[in-house]
Amino acid sequence: MRQAVRGFILRKGTPMIRIMTPDDYDAVHACWMACTGMGLNTIDDSREGITRYLQRNPTTCFVHEADDGAITGSILAGHDGRRRYIYHTAVNPERQHQGIGTALVNAALHALANEGIIKVALVAFAHNDAGNAFWQRLGFSARDDLTYRNKALREINRIDT
């Protein structure tokens, strides 16, 4: 059963923001690949990796579904009870600047707030000018007091879009 999220109004058409399911993977992955500036990898962003993420975060990840049923945008958001992050916010380039990204972010923020989360973080590549401008417009501030670090526990093949 697909659960629509009400109250997120877009400027054009009558699209639907709804909870993401593992069945959306192919369309969501195609959307990610169409967007420049994203960083994906073959493990976390595989069908199995996304299914695992959705199982852990069943109420905080969303897709935008157009009238014709096509998935034209997505957002992954989740938390571990303390830390909360937004990942892979993407809107098909042909559908950008129509309010879809903002509606997806609002749905995710609303869902996280419903789970008691009060602060959200995200990572955007420094070279992703459009992405960084989007987050700035939505009130997400850049921090210069942190150094982002990570360590892969097994080999990961990175995909930059």
PDB file of C-alpha atoms in Angstrom:
ATOM      1  CA  MET A   1       0.000   0.000   0.000  1.00  0.00           C
ATOM      2  CA  ARG A   2       1.362   3.429  -0.914  1.00  0.00           C
ATOM      3  CA  GLN A   3       1.014   6.131   1.679  1.00  0.00           C
ATOM      4  CA  ALA A   4       0.587   9.669   0.370  1.00  0.00           C
ATOM      5  CA  VAL A   5       1.762  12.626   2.396  1.00  0.00           C
ATOM      6  CA  ARG A   6      -0.741  15.430   2.497  1.00  0.00           C
ATOM      7  CA  GLY A   7      -0.088  19.125   2.864  1.00  0.00           C
ATOM      8  CA  PHE A   8       2.891  19.494   0.542  1.00  0.00           C
ATOM      9  CA  ILE A   9       1.721  21.665  -2.318  1.00  0.00           C
ATOM     10  CA  LEU A  10       3.633  22.099  -5.549  1.00  0.00           C
ATOM     11  CA  ARG A  11       3.278  24.816  -8.130  1.00  0.00           C
ATOM     12  CA  LYS A  12       2.404  22.633 -11.128  1.00  0.00           C
ATOM     13  CA  GLY A  13       0.240  19.578 -11.655  1.00  0.00           C
ATOM     14  CA  THR A  14      -1.273  17.352  -8.992  1.00  0.00           C
ATOM     15  CA  PRO A  15       1.663  15.158  -8.017  1.00  0.00           C
ATOM     16  CA  MET A  16       1.990  13.073  -4.913  1.00  0.00           C
ATOM     17  CA  ILE A  17       4.684  12.897  -2.277  1.00  0.00           C
ATOM     18  CA  ARG A  18       4.618   9.423  -0.737  1.00  0.00           C
ATOM     19  CA  ILE A  19       6.702   7.070   1.359  1.00  0.00           C
ATOM     20  CA  MET A  20       9.510   5.412  -0.611  1.00  0.00           C
ATOM     21  CA  THR A  21       9.428   1.633  -0.895  1.00  0.00           C
ATOM     22  CA  PRO A  22      12.044  -0.854  -2.131  1.00  0.00           C
ATOM     23  CA  ASP A  23       9.914  -1.258  -5.281  1.00  0.00           C
ATOM     24  CA  ASP A  24      10.839   2.329  -6.203  1.00  0.00           C
ATOM     25  CA  TYR A  25      14.549   1.514  -6.392  1.00  0.00           C
ATOM     26  CA  ASP A  26      15.020   1.374 -10.182  1.00  0.00           C
ATOM     27  CA  ALA A  27      13.211   4.669 -10.784  1.00  0.00           C
ATOM     28  CA  VAL A  28      14.947   6.383  -7.859  1.00  0.00           C
ATOM     29  CA  HIS A  29      18.373   5.163  -8.993  1.00  0.00           C
ATOM     30  CA  ALA A  30      17.683   6.452 -12.520  1.00  0.00           C
ATOM     31  CA  CYS A  31      16.751   9.837 -11.045  1.00  0.00           C
ATOM     32  CA  TRP A  32      20.009   9.932  -9.041  1.00  0.00           C
ATOM     33  CA  MET A  33      22.038   9.103 -12.138  1.00  0.00           C
ATOM     34  CA  ALA A  34      20.337  11.908 -14.092  1.00  0.00           C
ATOM     35  CA  CYS A  35      21.324  14.522 -11.499  1.00  0.00           C
ATOM     36  CA  THR A  36      24.796  16.033 -11.531  1.00  0.00           C
ATOM     37  CA  GLY A  37      26.731  16.589  -8.333  1.00  0.00           C
ATOM     38  CA  MET A  38      25.688  13.472  -6.448  1.00  0.00           C
ATOM     39  CA  GLY A  39      28.061  10.950  -4.958  1.00  0.00           C
ATOM     40  CA  LEU A  40      26.841   7.370  -4.927  1.00  0.00           C
ATOM     41  CA  ASN A  41      28.525   4.075  -4.276  1.00  0.00           C
ATOM     42  CA  THR A  42      27.920   0.488  -5.283  1.00  0.00           C
ATOM     43  CA  ILE A  43      27.249  -0.809  -1.771  1.00  0.00           C
ATOM     44  CA  ASP A  44      25.188   1.727   0.185  1.00  0.00           C
ATOM     45  CA  ASP A  45      23.263   2.766  -2.906  1.00  0.00           C
ATOM     46  CA  SER A  46      22.658  -0.730  -4.243  1.00  0.00           C
ATOM     47  CA  ARG A  47      19.172  -2.241  -4.169  1.00  0.00           C
ATOM     48  CA  GLU A  48      20.151  -4.179  -1.037  1.00  0.00           C
ATOM     49  CA  GLY A  49      21.685  -1.130   0.647  1.00  0.00           C
ATOM     50  CA  ILE A  50      18.650   1.062   0.000  1.00  0.00           C
ATOM     51  CA  THR A  51      16.246  -1.693   1.069  1.00  0.00           C
ATOM     52  CA  ARG A  52      18.165  -1.995   4.348  1.00  0.00           C
ATOM     53  CA  TYR A  53      18.047   1.796   4.822  1.00  0.00           C
ATOM     54  CA  LEU A  54      14.293   1.899   4.149  1.00  0.00           C
ATOM     55  CA  GLN A  55      13.690  -0.922   6.629  1.00  0.00           C
ATOM     56  CA  ARG A  56      15.569   1.054   9.298  1.00  0.00           C
ATOM     57  CA  ASN A  57      13.805   4.316   8.358  1.00  0.00           C
ATOM     58  CA  PRO A  58      10.325   3.296   7.152  1.00  0.00           C
ATOM     59  CA  THR A  59       8.584   6.657   7.655  1.00  0.00           C
ATOM     60  CA  THR A  60      11.177   9.268   6.685  1.00  0.00           C
ATOM     61  CA  CYS A  61      12.102   8.565   3.033  1.00  0.00           C
ATOM     62  CA  PHE A  62       9.932   9.888   0.219  1.00  0.00           C
ATOM     63  CA  VAL A  63       9.435   9.992  -3.531  1.00  0.00           C
ATOM     64  CA  HIS A  64       7.606  12.411  -5.757  1.00  0.00           C
ATOM     65  CA  GLU A  65       5.272  10.559  -8.082  1.00  0.00           C
ATOM     66  CA  ALA A  66       3.952  12.451 -11.101  1.00  0.00           C
ATOM     67  CA  ASP A  67       0.445  12.063 -12.481  1.00  0.00           C
ATOM     68  CA  ASP A  68       1.648   9.411 -14.916  1.00  0.00           C
ATOM     69  CA  GLY A  69       3.187   7.348 -12.092  1.00  0.00           C
ATOM     70  CA  ALA A  70       6.782   8.286 -12.924  1.00  0.00           C
ATOM     71  CA  ILE A  71       9.113   8.866  -9.982  1.00  0.00           C
ATOM     72  CA  THR A  72      10.608  12.308 -10.579  1.00  0.00           C
ATOM     73  CA  GLY A  73      12.242  12.986  -7.210  1.00  0.00           C
ATOM     74  CA  SER A  74      13.376  11.365  -3.994  1.00  0.00           C
ATOM     75  CA  ILE A  75      14.856  12.016  -0.571  1.00  0.00           C
ATOM     76  CA  LEU A  76      16.410   9.687   1.952  1.00  0.00           C
ATOM     77  CA  ALA A  77      16.216  10.839   5.562  1.00  0.00           C
ATOM     78  CA  GLY A  78      16.774   8.903   8.721  1.00  0.00           C
ATOM     79  CA  HIS A  79      18.114   8.826  12.229  1.00  0.00           C
ATOM     80  CA  ASP A  80      19.514   6.539  14.863  1.00  0.00           C
ATOM     81  CA  GLY A  81      17.628   8.225  17.694  1.00  0.00           C
ATOM     82  CA  ARG A  82      20.341  10.846  18.123  1.00  0.00           C
ATOM     83  CA  ARG A  83      21.904  11.743  14.797  1.00  0.00           C
ATOM     84  CA  ARG A  84      19.690  12.594  11.862  1.00  0.00           C
ATOM     85  CA  TYR A  85      20.701  13.068   8.276  1.00  0.00           C
ATOM     86  CA  ILE A  86      19.315  13.783   4.851  1.00  0.00           C
ATOM     87  CA  TYR A  87      20.849  11.908   1.932  1.00  0.00           C
ATOM     88  CA  HIS A  88      20.361  11.812  -1.823  1.00  0.00           C
ATOM     89  CA  THR A  89      17.808  14.518  -2.408  1.00  0.00           C
ATOM     90  CA  ALA A  90      17.264  14.515  -6.152  1.00  0.00           C
ATOM     91  CA  VAL A  91      14.763  15.782  -8.694  1.00  0.00           C
ATOM     92  CA  ASN A  92      14.866  14.802 -12.340  1.00  0.00           C
ATOM     93  CA  PRO A  93      16.517  17.721 -14.170  1.00  0.00           C
ATOM     94  CA  GLU A  94      13.473  18.112 -16.449  1.00  0.00           C
ATOM     95  CA  ARG A  95      11.272  18.654 -13.372  1.00  0.00           C
ATOM     96  CA  GLN A  96      13.520  20.924 -11.296  1.00  0.00           C
ATOM     97  CA  HIS A  97      12.396  24.429 -10.241  1.00  0.00           C
ATOM     98  CA  GLN A  98       8.783  23.292  -9.766  1.00  0.00           C
ATOM     99  CA  GLY A  99       8.822  22.960  -5.963  1.00  0.00           C
ATOM    100  CA  ILE A 100       9.344  19.191  -5.936  1.00  0.00           C
ATOM    101  CA  GLY A 101      12.640  19.294  -4.021  1.00  0.00           C
ATOM    102  CA  THR A 102      11.226  21.678  -1.433  1.00  0.00           C
ATOM    103  CA  ALA A 103       8.139  19.483  -0.987  1.00  0.00           C
ATOM    104  CA  LEU A 104      10.338  16.402  -0.520  1.00  0.00           C
ATOM    105  CA  VAL A 105      12.486  18.189   2.072  1.00  0.00           C
ATOM    106  CA  ASN A 106       9.398  19.451   3.906  1.00  0.00           C
ATOM    107  CA  ALA A 107       7.942  15.933   3.998  1.00  0.00           C
ATOM    108  CA  ALA A 108      11.188  14.530   5.398  1.00  0.00           C
ATOM    109  CA  LEU A 109      11.564  17.301   7.987  1.00  0.00           C
ATOM    110  CA  HIS A 110       7.961  16.828   9.074  1.00  0.00           C
ATOM    111  CA  ALA A 111       8.443  13.061   9.414  1.00  0.00           C
ATOM    112  CA  LEU A 112      11.665  13.511  11.413  1.00  0.00           C
ATOM    113  CA  ALA A 113      10.000  16.079  13.688  1.00  0.00           C
ATOM    114  CA  ASN A 114       7.169  13.589  14.304  1.00  0.00           C
ATOM    115  CA  GLU A 115       9.824  11.179  15.577  1.00  0.00           C
ATOM    116  CA  GLY A 116      11.152  13.760  18.045  1.00  0.00           C
ATOM    117  CA  ILE A 117      14.125  14.916  15.998  1.00  0.00           C
ATOM    118  CA  ILE A 118      14.993  18.598  16.484  1.00  0.00           C
ATOM    119  CA  LYS A 119      18.075  19.121  14.285  1.00  0.00           C
ATOM    120  CA  VAL A 120      18.985  17.761  10.861  1.00  0.00           C
ATOM    121  CA  ALA A 121      22.320  17.617   9.050  1.00  0.00           C
ATOM    122  CA  LEU A 122      23.379  16.795   5.512  1.00  0.00           C
ATOM    123  CA  VAL A 123      26.495  16.671   3.390  1.00  0.00           C
ATOM    124  CA  ALA A 124      26.700  18.365  -0.012  1.00  0.00           C
ATOM    125  CA  PHE A 125      29.791  18.249  -2.192  1.00  0.00           C
ATOM    126  CA  ALA A 126      31.552  21.632  -2.285  1.00  0.00           C
ATOM    127  CA  HIS A 127      31.539  21.575  -6.113  1.00  0.00           C
ATOM    128  CA  ASN A 128      27.746  21.041  -6.256  1.00  0.00           C
ATOM    129  CA  ASP A 129      26.842  24.712  -6.676  1.00  0.00           C
ATOM    130  CA  ALA A 130      23.180  24.094  -7.529  1.00  0.00           C
ATOM    131  CA  GLY A 131      22.737  21.721  -4.593  1.00  0.00           C
ATOM    132  CA  ASN A 132      24.404  24.076  -2.146  1.00  0.00           C
ATOM    133  CA  ALA A 133      22.289  27.000  -3.379  1.00  0.00           C
ATOM    134  CA  PHE A 134      19.158  24.871  -2.897  1.00  0.00           C
ATOM    135  CA  TRP A 135      20.062  23.996   0.694  1.00  0.00           C
ATOM    136  CA  GLN A 136      20.965  27.622   1.443  1.00  0.00           C
ATOM    137  CA  ARG A 137      17.550  28.778   0.141  1.00  0.00           C
ATOM    138  CA  LEU A 138      15.876  26.298   2.482  1.00  0.00           C
ATOM    139  CA  GLY A 139      17.723  27.697   5.495  1.00  0.00           C
ATOM    140  CA  PHE A 140      20.424  25.051   5.915  1.00  0.00           C
ATOM    141  CA  SER A 141      23.598  26.816   6.991  1.00  0.00           C
ATOM    142  CA  ALA A 142      27.106  25.767   6.027  1.00  0.00           C
ATOM    143  CA  ARG A 143      29.485  24.961   8.869  1.00  0.00           C
ATOM    144  CA  ASP A 144      33.176  25.672   8.748  1.00  0.00           C
ATOM    145  CA  ASP A 145      33.978  24.366  12.223  1.00  0.00           C
ATOM    146  CA  LEU A 146      33.844  20.684  11.263  1.00  0.00           C
ATOM    147  CA  THR A 147      36.012  18.302   9.326  1.00  0.00           C
ATOM    148  CA  TYR A 148      34.022  15.536   7.681  1.00  0.00           C
ATOM    149  CA  ARG A 149      35.767  12.177   7.922  1.00  0.00           C
ATOM    150  CA  ASN A 150      34.857   8.647   6.934  1.00  0.00           C
ATOM    151  CA  LYS A 151      36.437   5.226   6.646  1.00  0.00           C
ATOM    152  CA  ALA A 152      35.295   2.405   4.420  1.00  0.00           C
ATOM    153  CA  LEU A 153      35.262  -0.973   6.139  1.00  0.00           C
ATOM    154  CA  ARG A 154      35.336  -2.713   2.772  1.00  0.00           C
ATOM    155  CA  GLU A 155      36.073  -1.690  -0.793  1.00  0.00           C
ATOM    156  CA  ILE A 156      33.488   0.687  -2.191  1.00  0.00           C
ATOM    157  CA  ASN A 157      33.269   1.800  -5.809  1.00  0.00           C
ATOM    158  CA  ARG A 158      32.242   5.447  -5.905  1.00  0.00           C
ATOM    159  CA  ILE A 159      30.012   6.892  -8.612  1.00  0.00           C
ATOM    160  CA  ASP A 160      29.994  10.661  -9.112  1.00  0.00           C
ATOM    161  CA  THR A 161      27.124  11.944 -11.206  1.00  0.00           C
TER     162      THR A 161
END
